XYZ file of C-alpha atoms in Angstrom:
550
model
C -0.028 -0.115 0.103
C 1.163 3.538 -0.918
C 1.780 5.914 2.107
C -1.155 8.304 2.878
C -0.296 11.751 1.781
C 0.223 15.031 3.723
C -0.397 17.801 1.325
C 1.244 21.399 2.258
C 0.155 24.535 0.607
C 1.666 27.896 0.567
C 2.543 30.612 -2.089
C 5.721 31.713 0.091
C 8.361 29.368 -1.235
C 10.428 29.872 2.050
C 7.539 29.215 4.214
C 6.579 26.117 2.142
C 9.854 24.698 2.562
C 9.927 25.176 6.225
C 6.339 23.483 6.537
C 7.681 20.652 4.388
C 10.860 20.161 6.423
C 8.845 20.014 9.677
C 6.449 17.494 8.201
C 9.188 15.248 6.992
C 11.057 15.114 10.138
C 8.109 13.976 12.207
C 6.012 12.105 9.630
C 8.295 11.184 6.743
C 8.378 7.430 7.575
C 4.686 6.889 7.762
C 3.320 9.595 5.283
C 4.287 10.922 1.921
C 4.727 14.624 1.910
C 3.509 16.559 -1.099
C 3.758 20.324 -1.748
C 1.858 22.838 -3.742
C 2.611 26.525 -4.417
C -0.932 27.791 -4.785
C -4.433 26.766 -4.089
C -5.148 26.034 -7.895
C -2.034 23.746 -8.077
C -3.095 21.876 -4.771
C -6.466 21.235 -6.214
C -4.927 19.966 -9.568
C -2.712 17.700 -7.495
C -5.586 16.530 -5.442
C -7.393 15.557 -8.302
C -4.558 13.611 -9.834
C -3.864 11.673 -6.376
C -7.610 10.743 -6.469
C -7.306 9.323 -9.950
C -4.331 7.286 -9.099
C -6.171 5.961 -6.088
C -3.924 7.542 -3.535
C -5.160 8.656 -0.359
C -4.844 12.188 1.328
C -4.851 12.083 5.108
C -4.330 15.813 5.839
C -4.239 19.207 4.025
C -2.289 21.958 5.499
C -2.950 25.238 3.708
C -2.000 28.830 4.042
C -4.918 31.349 4.022
C -3.690 34.316 2.085
C -2.818 32.938 -1.333
C -3.601 34.533 -4.732
C -6.229 33.248 -6.906
C -7.702 30.718 -4.263
C -7.594 31.291 -0.740
C -6.988 28.458 1.854
C -10.376 28.485 2.847
C -11.624 27.999 -0.651
C -9.199 25.377 -1.541
C -10.191 23.411 1.824
C -13.846 23.791 0.713
C -13.236 22.285 -2.554
C -11.048 19.311 -1.560
C -13.984 18.021 0.637
C -15.637 16.463 -2.355
C -12.362 14.573 -3.319
C -11.425 13.689 0.051
C -14.248 14.173 2.565
C -12.447 12.205 5.407
C -9.190 14.160 5.257
C -8.134 16.490 7.977
C -8.013 20.147 7.010
C -5.918 22.631 8.814
C -5.550 26.171 7.931
C -2.354 28.332 8.431
C -3.101 31.876 9.363
C -1.429 35.344 10.355
C -2.480 36.498 13.583
C -4.623 39.238 11.805
C -6.607 36.543 10.144
C -7.647 34.569 13.273
C -11.258 35.844 13.167
C -11.727 34.767 9.605
C -10.097 31.386 10.588
C -12.610 30.973 13.394
C -15.495 31.621 11.024
C -14.156 29.056 8.481
C -14.209 26.249 11.109
C -17.901 26.294 10.567
C -18.218 27.321 6.956
C -15.548 25.278 5.571
C -15.642 22.469 8.210
C -11.905 23.231 8.781
C -10.612 20.996 11.559
C -8.119 23.390 13.317
C -6.238 26.655 12.457
C -2.678 27.307 13.239
C -0.979 30.854 13.680
C 2.307 31.442 11.868
C 4.923 30.965 12.871
C 4.771 27.896 15.122
C 8.365 27.540 16.573
C 9.074 25.293 18.135
C 7.023 22.593 16.139
C 7.506 20.178 19.086
C 5.160 22.274 21.075
C 2.951 24.251 18.764
C 2.433 22.060 15.537
C 3.172 18.333 16.257
C 0.748 17.857 19.119
C -2.062 19.453 17.022
C -1.175 17.159 13.888
C -0.648 13.842 16.180
C -4.149 14.318 17.284
C -5.746 15.027 13.989
C -3.843 12.111 12.448
C -4.731 9.672 15.005
C -8.365 10.511 14.693
C -8.072 10.164 10.902
C -6.293 6.673 11.149
C -9.089 5.197 13.632
C -11.644 6.023 11.039
C -9.660 5.178 7.873
C -10.042 1.763 6.278
C -7.311 1.254 3.617
C -8.397 0.186 0.316
C -7.112 -3.387 -0.209
C -4.977 -3.949 -3.101
C -3.964 -7.463 -2.427
C -4.959 -11.021 -3.671
C -8.636 -11.498 -4.060
C -10.534 -14.658 -4.497
C -13.692 -14.718 -6.053
C -15.523 -18.019 -5.329
C -18.933 -19.331 -4.182
C -18.479 -21.204 -0.896
C -19.853 -24.372 -2.407
C -18.374 -23.892 -5.855
C -16.096 -26.521 -7.556
C -12.415 -25.708 -6.632
C -13.271 -23.051 -3.941
C -12.099 -25.160 -0.920
C -8.867 -26.237 -2.772
C -7.901 -22.620 -3.609
C -8.695 -21.056 -0.150
C -7.010 -24.071 1.604
C -3.842 -23.774 -0.503
C -3.617 -19.793 -0.007
C -4.379 -20.280 3.856
C -1.964 -23.070 4.464
C 0.882 -21.057 2.510
C 0.161 -17.993 4.757
C -0.540 -15.937 1.583
C -3.095 -13.001 2.458
C -6.153 -12.724 0.358
C -9.522 -11.348 0.551
C -12.415 -13.724 -0.188
C -15.260 -12.364 -2.168
C -18.130 -14.799 -1.899
C -20.777 -13.752 -4.524
C -23.718 -14.761 -2.269
C -22.277 -12.383 0.529
C -20.349 -9.617 -1.429
C -22.494 -8.231 -4.359
C -19.531 -6.328 -5.522
C -17.616 -9.800 -6.387
C -19.363 -10.082 -9.821
C -18.950 -6.310 -10.656
C -15.224 -6.737 -9.973
C -15.084 -9.626 -12.369
C -16.909 -7.598 -15.005
C -14.753 -4.533 -14.539
C -11.883 -6.606 -15.499
C -13.549 -8.162 -18.376
C -13.807 -11.732 -16.992
C -16.478 -14.363 -17.284
C -18.683 -14.429 -14.237
C -19.617 -17.933 -14.847
C -16.132 -19.430 -14.441
C -15.211 -19.625 -10.882
C -12.753 -19.592 -8.665
C -10.899 -16.428 -9.917
C -7.773 -15.243 -8.209
C -7.270 -11.460 -8.916
C -4.012 -9.793 -8.369
C -3.103 -6.164 -7.254
C -1.058 -5.946 -10.583
C -4.257 -6.316 -12.692
C -3.753 -9.669 -13.465
C -5.801 -12.868 -12.883
C -5.995 -16.725 -12.841
C -9.210 -18.188 -13.745
C -10.080 -21.748 -12.267
C -6.405 -21.970 -11.484
C -4.568 -25.150 -10.353
C -2.317 -24.875 -7.090
C 0.758 -24.863 -9.187
C -0.413 -21.909 -11.180
C -1.100 -20.027 -7.892
C 2.281 -21.050 -6.563
C 4.192 -19.723 -9.569
C 2.274 -16.428 -9.563
C 2.740 -15.697 -5.808
C 6.483 -16.542 -6.109
C 6.528 -20.051 -4.532
C 9.348 -22.047 -6.254
C 8.036 -24.802 -8.629
C 11.200 -25.709 -10.336
C 14.373 -27.073 -8.499
C 17.414 -24.647 -8.853
C 19.781 -27.662 -9.309
C 19.578 -31.084 -10.949
C 21.317 -32.780 -8.220
C 21.081 -32.952 -4.501
C 22.551 -35.098 -1.727
C 19.137 -35.712 -0.319
C 15.656 -34.951 -1.365
C 13.043 -34.891 1.279
C 9.533 -35.774 -0.075
C 7.087 -34.191 2.207
C 7.296 -31.146 4.417
C 5.484 -32.056 7.495
C 6.995 -32.271 11.077
C 9.461 -35.106 9.890
C 10.296 -33.655 6.585
C 10.914 -30.173 8.048
C 13.247 -31.682 10.738
C 15.279 -33.461 8.188
C 15.537 -30.218 6.169
C 16.868 -28.553 9.285
C 19.427 -31.179 10.066
C 20.495 -32.052 6.576
C 21.050 -28.559 5.558
C 22.800 -27.417 8.963
C 25.285 -30.550 8.469
C 26.229 -29.680 5.047
C 23.975 -31.741 2.731
C 22.500 -30.240 -0.428
C 18.911 -30.480 0.720
C 15.687 -30.241 -1.266
C 12.120 -30.632 0.220
C 9.375 -31.228 -1.991
C 5.803 -30.530 -0.910
C 2.825 -29.948 -2.989
C 0.497 -28.172 -0.643
C 2.222 -26.262 2.200
C 4.916 -26.753 5.031
C 3.417 -28.470 8.006
C 1.700 -31.381 6.691
C -1.380 -32.702 8.631
C 0.073 -31.191 11.872
C 0.221 -27.694 10.054
C -3.722 -27.637 10.119
C -3.924 -27.989 13.722
C -5.347 -25.083 15.503
C -3.277 -25.853 18.829
C -0.920 -28.547 19.870
C -0.452 -28.281 23.661
C 1.610 -31.156 24.496
C 4.787 -30.370 22.337
C 7.957 -29.754 24.132
C 8.869 -26.169 24.886
C 5.730 -24.615 24.506
C 3.859 -24.401 27.806
C 0.937 -22.359 26.264
C 0.731 -24.396 23.204
C 1.526 -23.635 19.575
C -0.642 -23.777 16.519
C 0.508 -26.303 13.914
C 0.687 -23.500 11.385
C 3.073 -21.472 13.634
C 5.336 -24.422 14.451
C 5.523 -25.153 10.573
C 6.333 -21.553 9.896
C 9.203 -21.645 12.257
C 10.575 -24.665 11.147
C 10.225 -23.555 7.375
C 12.155 -20.460 8.128
C 14.878 -22.196 10.093
C 15.394 -24.842 7.350
C 15.527 -21.970 4.684
C 18.169 -19.959 6.822
C 20.215 -23.015 7.079
C 20.306 -23.539 3.407
C 17.455 -26.006 2.589
C 15.567 -25.310 -0.789
C 11.835 -25.905 -0.999
C 9.821 -26.956 -4.027
C 6.091 -26.596 -4.343
C 5.494 -29.789 -6.522
C 4.237 -33.344 -6.151
C 6.509 -36.437 -6.877
C 4.887 -39.173 -9.130
C 7.737 -41.732 -9.120
C 11.243 -42.731 -7.721
C 13.435 -44.987 -9.792
C 17.084 -45.909 -9.144
C 20.024 -46.015 -11.502
C 23.576 -46.855 -10.704
C 23.306 -45.745 -6.957
C 21.403 -42.663 -7.827
C 17.693 -41.978 -7.187
C 15.755 -39.960 -9.718
C 12.331 -38.282 -8.890
C 9.914 -37.412 -11.160
C 7.654 -34.419 -10.471
C 4.130 -33.839 -11.442
C 5.244 -31.356 -14.119
C 7.394 -34.067 -15.639
C 10.752 -32.639 -14.664
C 13.239 -34.789 -12.842
C 15.524 -34.256 -10.035
C 18.520 -36.713 -9.163
C 19.844 -37.221 -5.649
C 21.963 -39.749 -3.681
C 19.408 -40.284 -0.937
C 15.660 -39.656 -0.776
C 13.750 -39.488 2.421
C 9.939 -40.064 2.260
C 8.246 -38.173 4.890
C 4.733 -37.797 3.017
C 2.667 -38.247 6.249
C -0.921 -39.562 6.200
C -4.250 -38.248 5.033
C -7.530 -38.627 6.974
C -9.549 -41.549 5.931
C -12.851 -41.353 4.018
C -16.063 -42.491 5.846
C -17.180 -44.402 2.708
C -20.642 -43.552 2.933
C -23.296 -42.723 0.283
C -23.039 -39.204 -0.905
C -19.578 -38.418 0.328
C -17.577 -38.298 -2.816
C -20.259 -35.845 -4.543
C -20.102 -33.600 -1.502
C -16.465 -33.527 -0.676
C -15.284 -30.003 -0.376
C -18.939 -28.909 -0.421
C -19.531 -29.243 3.139
C -17.859 -32.416 3.702
C -14.158 -31.731 4.738
C -11.114 -33.655 5.942
C -9.171 -31.676 8.354
C -9.223 -28.193 7.143
C -10.313 -26.770 10.637
C -8.453 -23.533 10.166
C -9.265 -22.876 6.547
C -12.937 -23.067 7.146
C -13.264 -21.267 10.324
C -14.644 -18.034 9.254
C -17.300 -19.657 6.690
C -18.804 -21.619 9.703
C -19.207 -18.544 12.192
C -22.393 -18.739 13.808
C -23.388 -22.239 12.425
C -23.509 -25.673 13.937
C -20.552 -27.710 13.147
C -20.236 -31.541 13.267
C -16.844 -33.084 13.616
C -16.124 -36.897 13.181
C -13.576 -38.457 15.323
C -12.525 -39.030 18.696
C -8.586 -38.399 18.712
C -6.505 -35.595 19.406
C -6.895 -33.746 16.056
C -10.519 -33.890 16.494
C -10.416 -32.622 19.734
C -8.227 -29.694 18.804
C -10.680 -28.882 16.002
C -13.719 -28.970 18.391
C -12.062 -26.554 20.654
C -10.888 -24.221 17.690
C -14.486 -24.200 16.254
C -16.114 -23.733 19.633
C -14.807 -20.017 19.614
C -16.626 -19.473 16.316
C -19.523 -21.756 15.863
C -22.893 -21.723 17.949
C -22.580 -25.391 18.673
C -19.981 -28.146 17.992
C -21.082 -31.620 17.877
C -18.583 -34.277 18.091
C -19.604 -37.600 16.599
C -17.557 -40.495 18.352
C -17.996 -44.134 17.170
C -16.489 -45.300 20.490
C -18.020 -45.331 24.079
C -15.901 -42.336 25.257
C -12.742 -40.222 24.310
C -10.542 -41.800 26.872
C -8.994 -44.584 24.630
C -7.861 -41.990 22.031
C -7.521 -38.420 23.180
C -5.264 -36.914 25.655
C -6.519 -36.204 29.043
C -5.784 -32.372 28.762
C -7.997 -32.099 25.675
C -10.915 -34.172 27.226
C -10.953 -31.900 30.253
C -11.054 -28.877 28.037
C -13.930 -30.205 25.915
C -15.896 -30.907 29.040
C -15.478 -27.552 30.318
C -16.705 -25.966 26.974
C -20.459 -25.539 27.043
C -21.152 -25.383 23.382
C -19.299 -28.552 22.454
C -21.612 -31.685 22.824
C -19.794 -35.239 22.534
C -22.106 -37.875 21.094
C -20.587 -41.396 21.614
C -21.828 -44.498 20.050
C -22.582 -42.349 16.845
C -21.597 -43.174 13.365
C -22.150 -41.277 10.021
C -23.980 -43.648 7.630
C -24.685 -41.108 4.810
C -24.588 -37.459 3.659
C -27.094 -35.592 1.660
C -27.659 -32.475 -0.145
C -28.477 -30.759 -3.465
C -25.180 -29.136 -4.530
C -23.754 -28.880 -1.004
C -24.128 -30.871 2.065
C -27.434 -30.272 3.870
C -28.165 -33.299 6.030
C -26.312 -36.045 7.682
C -27.629 -39.625 8.490
C -26.284 -41.073 11.614
C -26.666 -44.325 13.488
C -27.044 -43.528 17.235
C -27.576 -45.582 20.396
C -31.319 -44.745 19.894
C -31.455 -45.737 16.055
C -31.032 -44.008 12.826
C -31.534 -40.342 12.676
C -31.286 -37.669 9.985
C -30.098 -34.228 10.986
C -29.701 -30.829 9.227
C -25.872 -30.143 8.739
C -24.065 -27.884 6.355
C -20.453 -28.499 7.601
C -19.108 -31.911 8.397
C -15.228 -32.238 9.409
C -13.748 -35.690 9.223
C -10.808 -36.515 11.635
C -10.680 -40.343 11.462
C -7.812 -42.857 10.673
C -4.730 -42.426 8.930
C -4.277 -43.278 5.122
C -0.709 -43.263 4.052
C 0.364 -41.283 0.979
C 2.056 -44.181 -0.747
C 0.280 -44.991 -3.942
C 2.873 -43.259 -6.042
C 5.681 -45.247 -4.756
C 7.443 -47.935 -6.964
C 6.942 -51.630 -6.197
C 10.553 -51.913 -5.054
C 9.482 -50.003 -1.899
C 7.871 -52.556 0.468
C 4.629 -51.833 2.320
C 2.491 -53.447 4.782
C -1.063 -54.660 4.375
C -2.479 -51.057 5.154
C -0.099 -49.267 2.772
C 2.534 -48.010 5.327
C 6.211 -48.250 4.421
C 8.300 -50.825 5.903
C 11.818 -50.000 7.196
C 14.839 -51.265 9.011
C 13.978 -54.596 11.304
C 10.433 -54.424 9.890
C 11.627 -55.368 6.492
C 12.257 -58.918 7.687
C 9.367 -59.309 10.304
C 6.456 -57.689 8.577
C 6.976 -58.245 4.873
C 5.185 -60.825 3.015
C 8.424 -61.438 0.772
C 11.458 -62.864 2.311
C 13.649 -61.260 -0.354
C 12.760 -57.570 -0.230
C 16.137 -56.638 1.045
C 18.887 -57.568 -1.488
C 22.042 -56.301 0.272
C 24.355 -58.388 2.460
C 24.379 -55.512 5.071
C 21.402 -54.827 7.322
C 19.107 -52.028 6.423
C 19.557 -48.921 8.562
C 16.796 -48.458 11.087
C 14.753 -46.094 8.799
C 15.788 -47.371 5.374
C 13.410 -48.953 3.139
C 13.611 -51.950 0.865
C 14.964 -49.671 -1.689
C 18.612 -48.940 -0.436
C 19.333 -45.250 -0.093
C 15.586 -44.409 0.225
C 14.771 -43.654 3.912
C 11.394 -43.145 5.669
C 10.323 -41.016 8.626
C 7.099 -39.894 10.403
C 3.467 -41.144 10.209
C 3.870 -42.868 6.804
C 6.183 -45.397 8.326
C 4.724 -48.814 9.577
C 4.638 -48.706 13.340
C 5.192 -45.031 13.832
C 3.793 -43.182 16.807
C 1.273 -40.581 15.396
C 2.368 -37.673 17.325
C 4.040 -34.489 16.079
C 7.103 -34.757 18.315
C 7.826 -38.416 17.314
C 7.840 -37.256 13.603
C 10.351 -34.580 14.408
C 12.439 -37.069 16.172
C 12.535 -39.589 13.178
C 13.280 -36.738 10.503
C 16.076 -35.589 12.731
C 17.554 -39.032 13.284
C 17.162 -40.010 9.595
C 20.003 -37.562 8.610
C 22.311 -39.647 10.880
C 21.563 -42.580 8.761
C 21.998 -40.577 5.526
C 25.416 -39.782 6.593
C 26.182 -43.396 7.213
C 24.748 -44.562 3.812
C 26.609 -41.992 1.946
C 29.821 -42.804 3.815
C 29.485 -46.289 2.219
C 29.481 -45.285 -1.453
């Protein structure tokens, strides 16, 4: 945003220069100081500023000027900048006229010349006026704007990507913001093709992919180099920790993440059992700190997905979703897990249109003053319930088991019990979702039998589905799709010959030598943020050991 303008006007060049110097010394860092040598010139300048979209906070004008007096000028600029503060500079002989002008021209204040010292006679007056102006001024938004309907195709995906990457944007929902469609018309865009992302430079993206948005906002989508010592696939807690330790220990490190740093933990509204944060920390804040730390130490981040890994003569080649390839000596898989689907009628059709997986932070504002349903009884569901309870009228937790004690930390159970607008419904399962275009009803099986309830927002926090369907067959998985590593290659694998080398695999090494795994995607992992960070950290130790054997 351009700085607001303070416009000084006086036909006496020496006086005008003194006014400008006093204004710059006190206000130059916050405001842009503009000068004019006559009332007519000041009016022209004001019109030009208005056409460019600049804002004038204060006019400081001399009274006695040829052609147009100060009072006449300050009356004229009301039409252009009605909220700007107007101050008249007068000689002692003009005091009576200045007082009359306070009523006739709605002048906010008059000052007698000279005003030395300005610290006593000028700045206190202007400080009060500018403080009052700032309290009432709402700056015009010139950042990213997203025009999309709440239940429209692609709406949730775009909002989630922007939010998770901490990219500030203004959401214009046509159902709530009448100016949304006129904004599109003004730019010559098709009102029927949503979502549309509008940028401050006048450009736009219509029904964009997340990769297109990433490229436009400056996220890196192409690797800077063709070769790295270690490529980390996934930037959740495990991947971020590996990035910090790999880069700090001199390894040329690349982290590849298609969505945003933080993984599933990054969407947690508050993690209260993470070491070193006695008041708790949001997953987003934790991810941001780790991201900055890894970057500062030299790790490179890439907003891309990986579609395959192949090995050739001791090197690993990763193919990206855009078809490009990156080569590395060691690959660390830290893709984490997704929340499981309910697998009930209507779910696929309404996904992103009232049925969400995680996404508590992204959808908070859309659910204000509504009733929210949360499926799940583990910590992630509890954290989401506490977060939504601050915005929604009621939060209903739908828990399949008899209580929360088997799957949720006690501190969360206690908080939920003490929150009056959270209702825990145990022994309850979702058996169907319904709606025309968006979620409208949810069908439940309760201890009392089957019921149908009105519902527009259903958030699912159940199970853990590993992100491993892109891996080659050379990487051994268990029967649920989690990656086997270390000793588990021999005890859990269905095949006796998945490990081909004479040496034993390293603790976090997969069946493909030189490819390691860390975090929730590993078979037998503890599904906790701190555990993932620990695995990502120690994985780099095994990376060094592996590289030493080459």
